[in-house]
Amino acid sequence: MQNGINAIIFDLDGVIVHTDKYHYKAWKLLADRLGLYFDESVNNRLRGVSRMESLEIILENSDYARLSENEKTALADEKNEKYKEFLQSMTPEELSGEVYDTLNALRERGYRLAIGSSSRNARLILDKIGLGGFFDAISDGNNIINSKPDPEVFLKAAEFLSAKPEECAVVEDADAGITAAHRAGMKAAAIGDAVRYGNGDWNLDNFAALADIFK
Ligand code: BG6
Ligand code: MG
C-alpha cells in the first residue's frame, strides 16, 4: 500500500478504454452537420466535462449558442444516439491486456477499485468491455449534479467504497479531473492528455506504470 492509499478511482473514457475517440467521432458528425469548427484540440476541452457542458463548448461563439434549452437538449441527444451506435460495436477486445493485467495486479495487492466518470453511459461501456461486475463501486454521470472539475463524482465514489478521501487516489486523462481529485482531497495520477498540464502528483507514461506506484 502507498502512503495510506488503499483505494484507486479510475476515470473511464480515455483511461480504462479509448471511448474518447468515439466521443470525438460523434461530436464531429454533429459539428459538421451544423457547419461548426471541431478538431482534436476542441475535443480535448471536453474531457471529463458533462454532455451538456460539452455541447456549450462546441456551440460557443456561434449563433447556436442562443438556442433554447429544449433545442440544445435535442442536439445533445442527437450526438448521444450516434455515440451509442459506436458503443454498441465495442467488444472486450477494446480492453487492452495491459489495463486488464494492471487492474488485477492492483486488486491482488489489496486495493479497492472504483470508477469515477462523468459519463451517463459508463455502465454500458463497462458491460461492453467485459468489466460489468469488476469494480467495487461505480460513480458516474447518473449520480452527480456537477461534473469535473467539481469533486462530486470522486467524493461519491469514496462514499460508495466507504473510504475516506485521503485513502483514495485518482487516475485521470482530463486536467479537469486532476483538479476535481485535488478538490476532493485525493492524490491524482495523470495519464494521456492530462500529462502535458503538469498538475498530477504522478505522470504516467502508460497504464502499467500504476503497478510501480501502488505497490
Ligand atoms: C466523460 C468524457 O467521461 O463523460 C466527456 O470525458 C463526456 O467527454 C462525459 O462528455 C459525458 O459522457 P456521456 O456518455 O454521458 O455523454
Ligand atoms: Mg477521461
mmCIF file with all atom_site columns, C-alpha atoms in Angstrom, residues 2 17 32-33 37 48 68 73 84 86 93-94 122 127 132 138 143 150 169 190 198 203 213 215:
data_model
loop_
_atom_site.group_PDB
_atom_site.id
_atom_site.type_symbol
_atom_site.label_atom_id
_atom_site.label_alt_id
_atom_site.label_comp_id
_atom_site.label_asym_id
_atom_site.label_entity_id
_atom_site.label_seq_id
_atom_site.pdbx_PDB_ins_code
_atom_site.Cartn_x
_atom_site.Cartn_y
_atom_site.Cartn_z
_atom_site.occupancy
_atom_site.B_iso_or_equiv
_atom_site.pdbx_formal_charge
_atom_site.auth_seq_id
_atom_site.auth_comp_id
_atom_site.auth_asym_id
_atom_site.auth_atom_id
_atom_site.pdbx_PDB_model_num
ATOM 1  C CA . GLN A 1 2   ? 1.162   3.555  -0.794  1.00 0.00 ? 2   GLN A CA 1
ATOM 2  C CA . VAL A 1 17  ? -10.787 2.395  -22.549 1.00 0.00 ? 17  VAL A CA 1
ATOM 3  C CA . ASP A 1 32  ? -20.137 19.111 -39.390 1.00 0.00 ? 32  ASP A CA 1
ATOM 4  C CA . ARG A 1 33  ? -23.918 18.982 -39.805 1.00 0.00 ? 33  ARG A CA 1
ATOM 5  C CA . TYR A 1 37  ? -15.441 24.017 -36.412 1.00 0.00 ? 37  TYR A CA 1
ATOM 6  C CA . GLY A 1 48  ? -14.274 14.975 -18.122 1.00 0.00 ? 48  GLY A CA 1
ATOM 7  C CA . SER A 1 68  ? -33.426 27.253 -26.293 1.00 0.00 ? 68  SER A CA 1
ATOM 8  C CA . THR A 1 73  ? -31.100 19.005 -25.441 1.00 0.00 ? 73  THR A CA 1
ATOM 9  C CA . LYS A 1 84  ? -24.241 4.869  -28.529 1.00 0.00 ? 84  LYS A CA 1
ATOM 10 C CA . PHE A 1 86  ? -20.370 3.377  -31.808 1.00 0.00 ? 86  PHE A CA 1
ATOM 11 C CA . GLU A 1 93  ? -11.098 -6.779 -27.307 1.00 0.00 ? 93  GLU A CA 1
ATOM 12 C CA . GLU A 1 94  ? -11.091 -2.995 -26.810 1.00 0.00 ? 94  GLU A CA 1
ATOM 13 C CA . ALA A 1 122 ? -20.382 4.255  -18.043 1.00 0.00 ? 122 ALA A CA 1
ATOM 14 C CA . ASP A 1 127 ? -20.545 -4.193 -19.841 1.00 0.00 ? 127 ASP A CA 1
ATOM 15 C CA . GLY A 1 132 ? -19.538 -5.081 -15.874 1.00 0.00 ? 132 GLY A CA 1
ATOM 16 C CA . ILE A 1 138 ? -19.192 2.939  -9.812  1.00 0.00 ? 138 ILE A CA 1
ATOM 17 C CA . ASN A 1 143 ? -25.338 10.106 -9.567  1.00 0.00 ? 143 ASN A CA 1
ATOM 18 C CA . ASP A 1 150 ? -16.205 19.693 -9.269  1.00 0.00 ? 150 ASP A CA 1
ATOM 19 C CA . ALA A 1 169 ? -6.014  8.111  -5.438  1.00 0.00 ? 169 ALA A CA 1
ATOM 20 C CA . ALA A 1 190 ? -2.162  11.961 -14.829 1.00 0.00 ? 190 ALA A CA 1
ATOM 21 C CA . GLY A 1 198 ? 1.802   19.054 -15.225 1.00 0.00 ? 198 GLY A CA 1
ATOM 22 C CA . ASN A 1 203 ? 2.749   11.438 -14.510 1.00 0.00 ? 203 ASN A CA 1
ATOM 23 C CA . ILE A 1 213 ? 3.455   3.442  -7.825  1.00 0.00 ? 213 ILE A CA 1
ATOM 24 C CA . LYS A 1 215 ? 2.882   -1.472 -4.565  1.00 0.00 ? 215 LYS A CA 1
#
